[in-house]
Short mmCIF file of C-alpha atoms and ligand atoms in Angstrom, two decimals:
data_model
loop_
_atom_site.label_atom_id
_atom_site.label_comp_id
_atom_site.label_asym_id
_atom_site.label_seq_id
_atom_site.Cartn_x
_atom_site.Cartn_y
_atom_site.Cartn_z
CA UNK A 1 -98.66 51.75 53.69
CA UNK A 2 -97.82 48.11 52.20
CA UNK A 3 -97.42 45.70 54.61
CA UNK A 4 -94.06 43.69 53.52
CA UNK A 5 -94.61 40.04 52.25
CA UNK A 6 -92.65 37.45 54.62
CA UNK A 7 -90.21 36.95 52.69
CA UNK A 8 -90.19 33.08 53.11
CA UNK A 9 -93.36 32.61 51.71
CA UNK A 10 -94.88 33.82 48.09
CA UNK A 11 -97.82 35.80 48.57
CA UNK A 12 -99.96 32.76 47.03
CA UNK A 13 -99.20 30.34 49.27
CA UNK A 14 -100.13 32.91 52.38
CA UNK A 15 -103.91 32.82 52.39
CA UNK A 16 -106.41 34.14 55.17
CA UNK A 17 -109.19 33.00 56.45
CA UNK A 18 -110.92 34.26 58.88
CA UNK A 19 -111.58 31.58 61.95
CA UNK A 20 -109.73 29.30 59.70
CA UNK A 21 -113.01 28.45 57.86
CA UNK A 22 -112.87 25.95 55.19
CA UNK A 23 -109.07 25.04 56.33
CA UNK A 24 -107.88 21.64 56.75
CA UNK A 25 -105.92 21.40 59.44
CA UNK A 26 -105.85 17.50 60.45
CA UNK A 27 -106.95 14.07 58.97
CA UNK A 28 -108.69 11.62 60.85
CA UNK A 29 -110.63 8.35 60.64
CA UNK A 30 -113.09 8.94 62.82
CA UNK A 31 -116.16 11.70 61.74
CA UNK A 32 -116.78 12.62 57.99
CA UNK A 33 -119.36 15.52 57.54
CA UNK A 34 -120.98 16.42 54.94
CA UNK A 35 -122.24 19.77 55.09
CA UNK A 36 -124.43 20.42 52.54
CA UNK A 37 -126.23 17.09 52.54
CA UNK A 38 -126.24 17.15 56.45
CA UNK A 39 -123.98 13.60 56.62
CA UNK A 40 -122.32 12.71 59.36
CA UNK A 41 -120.64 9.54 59.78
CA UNK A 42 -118.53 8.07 62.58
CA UNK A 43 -115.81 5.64 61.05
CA UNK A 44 -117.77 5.54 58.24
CA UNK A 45 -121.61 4.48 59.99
CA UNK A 46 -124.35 7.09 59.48
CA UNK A 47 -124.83 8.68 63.06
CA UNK A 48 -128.67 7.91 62.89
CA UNK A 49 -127.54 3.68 62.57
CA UNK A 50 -125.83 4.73 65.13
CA UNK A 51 -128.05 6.17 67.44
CA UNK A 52 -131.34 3.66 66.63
CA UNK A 53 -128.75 0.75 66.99
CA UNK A 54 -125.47 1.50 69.23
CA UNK A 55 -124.16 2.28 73.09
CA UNK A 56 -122.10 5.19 73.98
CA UNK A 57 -119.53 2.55 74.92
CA UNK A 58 -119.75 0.89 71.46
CA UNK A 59 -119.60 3.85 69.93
CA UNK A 60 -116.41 5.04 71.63
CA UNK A 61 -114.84 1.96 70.70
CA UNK A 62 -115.77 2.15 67.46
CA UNK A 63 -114.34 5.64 67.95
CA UNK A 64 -111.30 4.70 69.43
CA UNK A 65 -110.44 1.47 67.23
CA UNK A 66 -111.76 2.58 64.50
CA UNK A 67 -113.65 -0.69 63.60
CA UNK A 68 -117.10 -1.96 65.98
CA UNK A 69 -116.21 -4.64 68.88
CA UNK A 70 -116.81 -8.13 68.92
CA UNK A 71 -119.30 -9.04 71.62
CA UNK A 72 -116.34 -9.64 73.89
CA UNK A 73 -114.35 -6.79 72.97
CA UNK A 74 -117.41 -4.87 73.96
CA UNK A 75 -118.04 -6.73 77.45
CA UNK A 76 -113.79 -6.11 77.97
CA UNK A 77 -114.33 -2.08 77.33
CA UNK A 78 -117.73 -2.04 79.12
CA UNK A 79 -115.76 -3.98 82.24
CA UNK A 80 -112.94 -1.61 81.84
CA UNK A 81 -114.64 1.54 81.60
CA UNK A 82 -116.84 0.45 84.85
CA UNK A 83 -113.26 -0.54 86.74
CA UNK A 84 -112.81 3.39 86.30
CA UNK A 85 -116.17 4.88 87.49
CA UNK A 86 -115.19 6.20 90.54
CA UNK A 87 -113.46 9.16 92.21
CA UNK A 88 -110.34 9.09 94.38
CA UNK A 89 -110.61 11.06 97.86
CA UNK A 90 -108.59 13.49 96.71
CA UNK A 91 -111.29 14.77 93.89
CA UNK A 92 -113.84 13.99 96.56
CA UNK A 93 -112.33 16.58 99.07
CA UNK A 94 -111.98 19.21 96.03
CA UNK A 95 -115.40 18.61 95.00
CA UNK A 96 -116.06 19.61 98.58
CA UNK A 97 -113.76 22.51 98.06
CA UNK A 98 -115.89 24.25 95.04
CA UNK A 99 -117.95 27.20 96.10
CA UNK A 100 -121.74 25.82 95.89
CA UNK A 101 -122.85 29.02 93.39
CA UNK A 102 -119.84 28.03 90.89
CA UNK A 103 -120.81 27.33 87.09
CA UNK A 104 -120.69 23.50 86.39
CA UNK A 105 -118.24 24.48 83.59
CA UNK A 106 -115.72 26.04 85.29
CA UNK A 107 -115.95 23.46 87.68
CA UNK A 108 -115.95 20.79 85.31
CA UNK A 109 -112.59 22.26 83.59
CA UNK A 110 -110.69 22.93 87.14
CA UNK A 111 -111.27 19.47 88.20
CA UNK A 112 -110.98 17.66 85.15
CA UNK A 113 -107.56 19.85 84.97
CA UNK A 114 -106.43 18.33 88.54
CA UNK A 115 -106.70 15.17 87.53
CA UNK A 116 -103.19 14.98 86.27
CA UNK A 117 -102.15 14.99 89.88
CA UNK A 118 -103.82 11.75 90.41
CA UNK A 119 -101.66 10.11 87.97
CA UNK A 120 -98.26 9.18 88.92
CA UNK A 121 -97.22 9.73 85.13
CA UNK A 122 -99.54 12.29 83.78
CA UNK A 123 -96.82 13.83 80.77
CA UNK A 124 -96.78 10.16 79.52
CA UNK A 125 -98.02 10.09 75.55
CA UNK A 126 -97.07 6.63 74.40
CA UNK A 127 -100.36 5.83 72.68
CA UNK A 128 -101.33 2.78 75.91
CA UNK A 129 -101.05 5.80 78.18
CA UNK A 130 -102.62 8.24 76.55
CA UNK A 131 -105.59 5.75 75.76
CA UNK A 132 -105.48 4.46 79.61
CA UNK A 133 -105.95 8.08 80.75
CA UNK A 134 -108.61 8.70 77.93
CA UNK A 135 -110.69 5.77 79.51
CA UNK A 136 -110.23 7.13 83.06
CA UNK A 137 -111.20 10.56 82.21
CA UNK A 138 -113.97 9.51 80.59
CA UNK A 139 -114.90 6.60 83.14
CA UNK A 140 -114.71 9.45 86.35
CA UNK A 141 -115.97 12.51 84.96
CA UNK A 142 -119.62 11.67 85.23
CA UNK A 143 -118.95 11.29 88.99
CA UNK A 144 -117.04 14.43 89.25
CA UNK A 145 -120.19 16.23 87.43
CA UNK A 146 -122.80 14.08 89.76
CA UNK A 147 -120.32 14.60 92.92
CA UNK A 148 -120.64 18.35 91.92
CA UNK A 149 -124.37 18.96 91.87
CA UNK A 150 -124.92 16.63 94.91
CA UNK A 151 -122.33 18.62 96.61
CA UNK A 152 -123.83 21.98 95.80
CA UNK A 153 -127.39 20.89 97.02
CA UNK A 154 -126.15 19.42 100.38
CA UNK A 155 -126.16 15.64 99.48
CA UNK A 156 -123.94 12.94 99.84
CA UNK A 157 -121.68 12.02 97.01
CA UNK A 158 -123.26 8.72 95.71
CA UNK A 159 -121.08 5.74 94.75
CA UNK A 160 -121.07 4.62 91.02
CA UNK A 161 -122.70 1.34 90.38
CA UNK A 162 -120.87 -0.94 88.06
CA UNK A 163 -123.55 -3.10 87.18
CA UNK A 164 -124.78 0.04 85.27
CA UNK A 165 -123.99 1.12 81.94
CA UNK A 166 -122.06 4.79 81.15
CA UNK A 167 -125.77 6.53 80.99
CA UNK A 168 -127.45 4.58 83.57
CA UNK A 169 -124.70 5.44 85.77
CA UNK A 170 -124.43 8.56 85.34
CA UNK A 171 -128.54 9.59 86.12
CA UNK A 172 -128.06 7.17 88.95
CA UNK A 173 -125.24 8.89 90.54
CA UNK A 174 -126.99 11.99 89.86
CA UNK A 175 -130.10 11.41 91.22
CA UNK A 176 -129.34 8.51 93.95
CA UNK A 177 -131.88 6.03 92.00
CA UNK A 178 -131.82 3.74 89.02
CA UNK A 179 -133.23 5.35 85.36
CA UNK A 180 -135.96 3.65 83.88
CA UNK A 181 -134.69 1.90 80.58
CA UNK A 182 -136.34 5.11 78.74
CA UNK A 183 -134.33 7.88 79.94
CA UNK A 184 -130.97 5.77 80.19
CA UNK A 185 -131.78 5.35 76.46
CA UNK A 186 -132.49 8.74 75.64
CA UNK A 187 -129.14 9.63 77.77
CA UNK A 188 -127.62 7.25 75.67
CA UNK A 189 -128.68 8.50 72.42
CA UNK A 190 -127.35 12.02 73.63
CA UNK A 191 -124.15 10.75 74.36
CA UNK A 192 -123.98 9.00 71.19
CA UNK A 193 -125.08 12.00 68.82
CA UNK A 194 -122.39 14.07 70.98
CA UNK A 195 -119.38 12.05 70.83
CA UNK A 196 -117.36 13.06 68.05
CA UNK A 197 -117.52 16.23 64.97
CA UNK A 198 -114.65 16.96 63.00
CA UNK A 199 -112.50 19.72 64.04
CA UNK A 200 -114.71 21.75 65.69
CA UNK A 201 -113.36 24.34 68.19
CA UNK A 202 -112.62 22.26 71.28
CA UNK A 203 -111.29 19.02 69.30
CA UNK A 204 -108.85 21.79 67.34
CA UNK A 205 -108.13 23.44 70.77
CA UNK A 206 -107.24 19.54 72.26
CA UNK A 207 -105.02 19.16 68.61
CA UNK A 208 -103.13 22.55 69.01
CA UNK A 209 -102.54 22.32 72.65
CA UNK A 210 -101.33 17.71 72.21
CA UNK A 211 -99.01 19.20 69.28
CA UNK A 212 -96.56 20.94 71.82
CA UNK A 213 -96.63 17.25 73.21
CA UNK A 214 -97.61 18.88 76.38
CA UNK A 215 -99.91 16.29 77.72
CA UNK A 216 -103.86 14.55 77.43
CA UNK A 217 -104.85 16.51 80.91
CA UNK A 218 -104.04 20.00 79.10
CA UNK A 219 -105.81 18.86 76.46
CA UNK A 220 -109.14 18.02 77.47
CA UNK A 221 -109.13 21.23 79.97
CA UNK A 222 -107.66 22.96 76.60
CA UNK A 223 -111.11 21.45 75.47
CA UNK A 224 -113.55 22.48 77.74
CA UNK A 225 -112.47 26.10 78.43
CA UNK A 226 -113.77 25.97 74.56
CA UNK A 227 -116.98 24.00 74.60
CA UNK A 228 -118.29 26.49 77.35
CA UNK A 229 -118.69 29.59 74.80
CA UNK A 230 -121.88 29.96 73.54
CA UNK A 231 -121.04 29.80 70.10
CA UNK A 232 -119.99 26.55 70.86
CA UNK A 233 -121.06 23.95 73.58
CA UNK A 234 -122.97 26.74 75.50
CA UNK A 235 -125.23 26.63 72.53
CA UNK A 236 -127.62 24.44 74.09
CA UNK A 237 -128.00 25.79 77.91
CA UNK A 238 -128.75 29.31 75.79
CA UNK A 239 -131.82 27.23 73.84
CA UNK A 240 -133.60 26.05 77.32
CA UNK A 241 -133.30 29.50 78.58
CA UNK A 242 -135.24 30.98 75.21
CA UNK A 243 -137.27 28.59 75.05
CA UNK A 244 -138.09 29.52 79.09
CA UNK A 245 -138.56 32.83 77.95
CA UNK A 246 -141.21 32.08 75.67
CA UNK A 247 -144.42 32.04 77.41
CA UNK A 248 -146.43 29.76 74.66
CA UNK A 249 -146.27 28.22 71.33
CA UNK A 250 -148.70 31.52 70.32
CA UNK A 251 -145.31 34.15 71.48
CA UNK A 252 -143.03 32.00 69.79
CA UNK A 253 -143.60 34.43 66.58
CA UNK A 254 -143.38 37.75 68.17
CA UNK A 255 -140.74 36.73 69.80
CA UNK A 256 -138.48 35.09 66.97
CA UNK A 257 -139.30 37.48 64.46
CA UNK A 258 -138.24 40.67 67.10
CA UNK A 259 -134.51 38.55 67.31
CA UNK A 260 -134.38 38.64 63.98
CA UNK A 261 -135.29 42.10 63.87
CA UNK A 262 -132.53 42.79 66.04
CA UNK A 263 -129.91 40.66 64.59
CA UNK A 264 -129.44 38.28 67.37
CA UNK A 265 -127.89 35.04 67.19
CA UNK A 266 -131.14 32.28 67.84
CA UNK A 267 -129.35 30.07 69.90
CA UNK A 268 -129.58 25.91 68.60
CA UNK A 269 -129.32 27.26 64.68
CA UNK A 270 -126.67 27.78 62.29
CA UNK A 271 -123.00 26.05 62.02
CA UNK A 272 -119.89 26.79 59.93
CA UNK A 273 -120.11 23.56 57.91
CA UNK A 274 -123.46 22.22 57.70
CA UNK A 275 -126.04 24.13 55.26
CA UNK A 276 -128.39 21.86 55.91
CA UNK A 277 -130.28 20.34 58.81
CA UNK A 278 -127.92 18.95 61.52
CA UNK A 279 -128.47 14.92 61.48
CA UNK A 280 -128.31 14.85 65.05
CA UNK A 281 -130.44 17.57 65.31
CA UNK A 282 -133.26 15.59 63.54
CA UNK A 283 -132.20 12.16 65.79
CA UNK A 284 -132.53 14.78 68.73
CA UNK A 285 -136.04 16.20 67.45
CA UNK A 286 -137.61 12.22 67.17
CA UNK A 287 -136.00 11.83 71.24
CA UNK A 288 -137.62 15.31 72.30
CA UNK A 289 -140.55 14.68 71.18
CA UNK A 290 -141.31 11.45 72.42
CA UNK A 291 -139.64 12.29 76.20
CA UNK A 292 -141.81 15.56 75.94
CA UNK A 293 -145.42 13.53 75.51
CA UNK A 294 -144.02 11.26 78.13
CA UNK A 295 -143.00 13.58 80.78
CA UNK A 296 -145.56 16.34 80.38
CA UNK A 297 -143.79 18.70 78.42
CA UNK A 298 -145.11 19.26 75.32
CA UNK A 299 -145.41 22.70 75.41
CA UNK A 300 -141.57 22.54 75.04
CA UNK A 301 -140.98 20.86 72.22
CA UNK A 302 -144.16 22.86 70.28
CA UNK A 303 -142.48 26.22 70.68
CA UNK A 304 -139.14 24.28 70.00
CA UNK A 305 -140.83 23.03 66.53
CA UNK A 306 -142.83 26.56 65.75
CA UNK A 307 -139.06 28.28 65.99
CA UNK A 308 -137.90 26.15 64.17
CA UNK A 309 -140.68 26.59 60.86
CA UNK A 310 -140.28 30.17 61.41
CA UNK A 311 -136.91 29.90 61.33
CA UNK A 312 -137.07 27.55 57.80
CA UNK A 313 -139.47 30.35 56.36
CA UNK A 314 -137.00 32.83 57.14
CA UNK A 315 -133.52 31.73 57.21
CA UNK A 316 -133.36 28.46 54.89
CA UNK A 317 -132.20 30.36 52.20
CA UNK A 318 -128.99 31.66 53.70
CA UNK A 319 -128.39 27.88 55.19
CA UNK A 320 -129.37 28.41 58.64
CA UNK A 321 -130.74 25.06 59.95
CA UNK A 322 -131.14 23.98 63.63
CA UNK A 323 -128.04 22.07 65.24
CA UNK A 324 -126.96 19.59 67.44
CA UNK A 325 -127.88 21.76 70.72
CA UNK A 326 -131.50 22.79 69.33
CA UNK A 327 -133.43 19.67 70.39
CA UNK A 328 -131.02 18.31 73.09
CA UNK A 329 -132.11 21.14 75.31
CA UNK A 330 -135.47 19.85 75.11
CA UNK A 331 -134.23 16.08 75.65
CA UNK A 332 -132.54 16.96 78.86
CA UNK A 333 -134.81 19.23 80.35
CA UNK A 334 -137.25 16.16 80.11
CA UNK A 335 -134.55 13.88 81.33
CA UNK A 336 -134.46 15.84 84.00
CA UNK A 337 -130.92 17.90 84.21
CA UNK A 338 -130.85 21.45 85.29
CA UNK A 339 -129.89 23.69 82.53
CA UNK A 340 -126.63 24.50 83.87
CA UNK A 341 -125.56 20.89 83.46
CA UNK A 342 -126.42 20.80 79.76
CA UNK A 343 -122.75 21.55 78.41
CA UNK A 344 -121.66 19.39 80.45
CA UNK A 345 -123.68 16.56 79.42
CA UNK A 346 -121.78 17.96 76.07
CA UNK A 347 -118.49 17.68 77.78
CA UNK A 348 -119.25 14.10 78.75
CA UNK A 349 -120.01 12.69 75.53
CA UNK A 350 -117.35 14.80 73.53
CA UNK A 351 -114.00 13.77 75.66
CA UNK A 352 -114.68 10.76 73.78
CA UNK A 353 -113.80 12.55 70.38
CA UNK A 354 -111.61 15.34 72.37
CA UNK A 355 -109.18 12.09 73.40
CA UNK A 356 -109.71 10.07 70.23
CA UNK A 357 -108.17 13.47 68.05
CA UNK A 358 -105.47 13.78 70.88
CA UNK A 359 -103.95 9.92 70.05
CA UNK A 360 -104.83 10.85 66.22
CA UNK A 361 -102.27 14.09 66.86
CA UNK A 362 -100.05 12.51 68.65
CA UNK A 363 -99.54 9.26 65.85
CA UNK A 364 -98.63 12.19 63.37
CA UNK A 365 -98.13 14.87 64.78
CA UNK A 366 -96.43 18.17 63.64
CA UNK A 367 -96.65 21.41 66.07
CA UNK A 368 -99.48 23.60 64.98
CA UNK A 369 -97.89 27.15 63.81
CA UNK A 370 -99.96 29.19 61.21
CA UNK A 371 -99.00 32.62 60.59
CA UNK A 372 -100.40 36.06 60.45
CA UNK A 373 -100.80 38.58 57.71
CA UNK A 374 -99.33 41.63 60.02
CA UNK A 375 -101.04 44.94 58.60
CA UNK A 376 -99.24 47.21 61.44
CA UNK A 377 -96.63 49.63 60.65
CA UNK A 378 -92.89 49.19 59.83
CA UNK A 379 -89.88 51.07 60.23
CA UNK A 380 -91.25 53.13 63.18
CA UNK A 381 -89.22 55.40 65.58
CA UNK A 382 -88.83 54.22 69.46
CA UNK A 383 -89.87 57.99 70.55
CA UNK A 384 -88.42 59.02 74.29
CA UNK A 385 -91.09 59.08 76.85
CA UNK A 386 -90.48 62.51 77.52
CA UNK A 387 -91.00 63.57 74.19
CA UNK A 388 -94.24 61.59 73.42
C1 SDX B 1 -121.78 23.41 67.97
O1 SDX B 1 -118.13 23.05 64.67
C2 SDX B 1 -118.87 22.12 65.15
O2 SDX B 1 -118.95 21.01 64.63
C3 SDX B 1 -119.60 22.47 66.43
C4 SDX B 1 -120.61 21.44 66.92
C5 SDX B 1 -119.92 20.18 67.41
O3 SDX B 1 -120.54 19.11 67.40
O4 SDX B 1 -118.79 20.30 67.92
O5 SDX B 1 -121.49 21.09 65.87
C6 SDX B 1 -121.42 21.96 68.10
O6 SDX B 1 -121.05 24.24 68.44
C7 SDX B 1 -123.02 23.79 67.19
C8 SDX B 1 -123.22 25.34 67.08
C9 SDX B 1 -123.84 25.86 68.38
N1 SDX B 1 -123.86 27.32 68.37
C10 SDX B 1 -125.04 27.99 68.27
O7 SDX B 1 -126.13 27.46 68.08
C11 SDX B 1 -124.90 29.52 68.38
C12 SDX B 1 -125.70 30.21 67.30
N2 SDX B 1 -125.04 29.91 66.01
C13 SDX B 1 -124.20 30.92 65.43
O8 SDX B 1 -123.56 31.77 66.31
C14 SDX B 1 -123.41 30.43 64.23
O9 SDX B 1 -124.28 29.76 63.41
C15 SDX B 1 -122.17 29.59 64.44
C16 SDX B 1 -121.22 30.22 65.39
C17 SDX B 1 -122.52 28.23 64.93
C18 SDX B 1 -121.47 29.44 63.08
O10 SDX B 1 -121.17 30.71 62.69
P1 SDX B 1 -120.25 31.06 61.41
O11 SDX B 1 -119.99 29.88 60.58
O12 SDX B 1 -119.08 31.84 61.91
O13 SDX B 1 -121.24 31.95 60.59
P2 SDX B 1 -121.35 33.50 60.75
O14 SDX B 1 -121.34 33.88 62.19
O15 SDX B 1 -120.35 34.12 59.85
O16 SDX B 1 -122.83 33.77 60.20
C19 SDX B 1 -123.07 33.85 58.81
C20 SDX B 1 -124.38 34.62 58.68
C21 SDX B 1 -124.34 35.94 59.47
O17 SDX B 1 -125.23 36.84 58.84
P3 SDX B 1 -124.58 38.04 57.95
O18 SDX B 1 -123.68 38.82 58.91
O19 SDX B 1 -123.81 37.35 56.86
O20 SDX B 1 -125.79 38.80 57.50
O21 SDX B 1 -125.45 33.85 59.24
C22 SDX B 1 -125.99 34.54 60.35
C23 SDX B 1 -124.94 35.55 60.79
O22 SDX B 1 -125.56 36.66 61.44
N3 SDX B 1 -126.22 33.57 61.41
C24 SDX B 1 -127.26 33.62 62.25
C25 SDX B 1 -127.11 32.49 63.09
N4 SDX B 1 -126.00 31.82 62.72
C26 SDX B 1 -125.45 32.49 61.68
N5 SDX B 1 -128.28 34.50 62.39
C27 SDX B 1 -129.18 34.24 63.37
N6 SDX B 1 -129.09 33.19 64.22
C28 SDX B 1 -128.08 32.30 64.10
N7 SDX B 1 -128.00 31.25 64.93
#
């Protein structure tokens, strides 16, 4: 059977890919990836600058603006971004509401969703609204994941502490003390290396869902119902749990080479556009290392480095290199977050990028619409049910 052409469209210009690979969808100003060199560049600065010289809040208003802030510029977005650290009583009492066995995801996405009945104009997409409620999602949703986890263990919420910055904040409201100035800058340099990437899955989920100029709320839920998958965000809580498989740096042979054996996916490697090594990944690998001498854990980041020569030996060649969530499970295991807050700690960093591609979309937008090549039948018979 030919399948018939759509007739409004030559058969030249209606191409398939499969998951849209090597399609471009959108511009933007804000990442540029180079795949095969492993670049990656926000606005143009080289991610490892970046992360040896920046803040998460400079970096989202680099981000955002598309240009670095003056040292007042960045003391007005610090300021603002603390104003907006807190919860309202209403997301307390349906923090309180979550079952205390729920995944931190699905959590993270309900609540994050709910959020639009806080605001008393949540459809509202001039670009000043839809950067105001960019800032306050961003500003509140480490309290909502803190408020979470205290709430499932029987705590106290704890209130944020403005004096703090975005990762010190964060740990603190988490944990109910103060960081030392080494893991708020390891937190930091996660949240940096996570902010932004292109048109990954979740940022093109947030594009798609802001072109029906629905609204920024959808989008970032839109967003995280993506990141969770394991081929995606998840990527990272499914390292820590092989690497807690793993008894010792002398199984981490055995154990690789029977995955590859058996054609599983090794969690941490591999990505649709870089061929070589992740950059973050090897800004990630520096921060492991050094948290895992410091906090006792070497053992962790030796089996993490012994996958990852086996994995060069034996994969190299068809561009398999570790990614972004290879390393940072080893960074916030010694940071101290439970591995079911890992893609959250993701989710943190990336609504950042998620909002920056949502006021991108909406400054030129045009609804996303791509077709299908239908390869069903034609012409067919509606058959009675009595006769079928
Ligand atoms: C992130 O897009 C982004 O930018 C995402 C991200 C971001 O910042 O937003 O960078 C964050 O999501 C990083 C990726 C995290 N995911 C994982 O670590 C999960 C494991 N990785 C794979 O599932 C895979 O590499 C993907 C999903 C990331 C990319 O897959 P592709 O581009 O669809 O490639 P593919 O599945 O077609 O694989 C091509 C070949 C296959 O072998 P063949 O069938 O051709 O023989 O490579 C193999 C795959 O089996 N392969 C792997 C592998 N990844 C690809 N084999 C073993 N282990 C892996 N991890």
């Amino acid at each position: 059977m030919t399948p018939r052409r759509d007739a409004t469209m030559s058969t030249a210009e209606k191409t398939f890919s499969k998951g849209l690979e090597g399609v471009i969808a959108a511009q933007t100003e804000m990442s540029f990836i180079n795949g095969t060199e492993g670049i990656l560049e926000y606005v143009g600065i080289a991610i490892g600058d970046l992360a040896k010289n920046s803040s998460f809040e400079e970096t989202v208003f680099l981000l955002w603006n598309k240009r670095l802030p003056t040292q007042s510029e960045l003391e007005a977005f610090n300021n603002e971004l603390r104003a907006n650290y807190s919860m309202c009583d209403a997301m307390k009492q349906r923090i309180k509401a979550c079952p205390v066995d729920a995944e931190p995801m699905h959590v993270l996405r309900t609540l994050v969703s709910s959020m639009a009945m806080d605001d008393a104009s949540p459809n509202e997409n001039s670009v000043e609204a839809a950067r105001h409620k960019a800032l306050q999602i961003l500003a509140t949703t480490p309290a909502v994941v803190a408020g979470f986890d205290r709430h499932r263990r029987g705590l106290d919420f704890i209130e944020p502490d403005t004096s703090l910055s975005f990762a010190a904040n964060f740990l603190y409201l988490l944990n109910g003390e103060k960081p030392t100035p080494a893991m708020e800058r390891a937190f930091d340099i996660c949240m940096i290396t996570h902010a932004d990437h292109g048109l990954n899955n979740s940022t093109f989920t947030a594009r798609v869902i802001i072109s029906t100029l629905s609204d920024m709320y959808s989008a970032i839920t839109g967003a995280i119902g993506s990141l969770r998958g394991p081929l995606h965000g998840g990527a990272n809580e499914g390292v820590m749990k092989m690497l807690n498989e793993i008894p010792t740096v002398d199984d981490v042979e055995p154990y690789i080479m029977n995955k590859i054996k058996n054609k599983d996916r090794i969690m941490g490697f591999g990505h649709r556009v870089y061929k070589a090594k992740d950059p973050r990944a090897a800004e990630l690998m520096t921060l492991a290392k050094q948290l895992a001498d410091d906090t006792g854990n070497s053992d962790l980041y030796e089996k993490s480095h012994a996958i990852e020569l086996i994995m060069e030996r034996e994969y190299a060649s068809k561009g398999i290199y570790p990614n972004v969530d290879f390393y940072s499970a080893t960074t916030y295991h010694c940071i101290g977050l439970k591995l079911d807050l890992f893609t959250p700690m993701f989710a943190l960093s990336r609504i950042a990028g998620w909002s920056g591609h949502v006021i991108e979309q909406l400054g030129d937008n045009r609804l996303f619409r791509p077709t299908t090549d239908y390869v069903g039948p034609h012409d067919a018979p509606y058959t009675p049910i009595s006769e079928r």
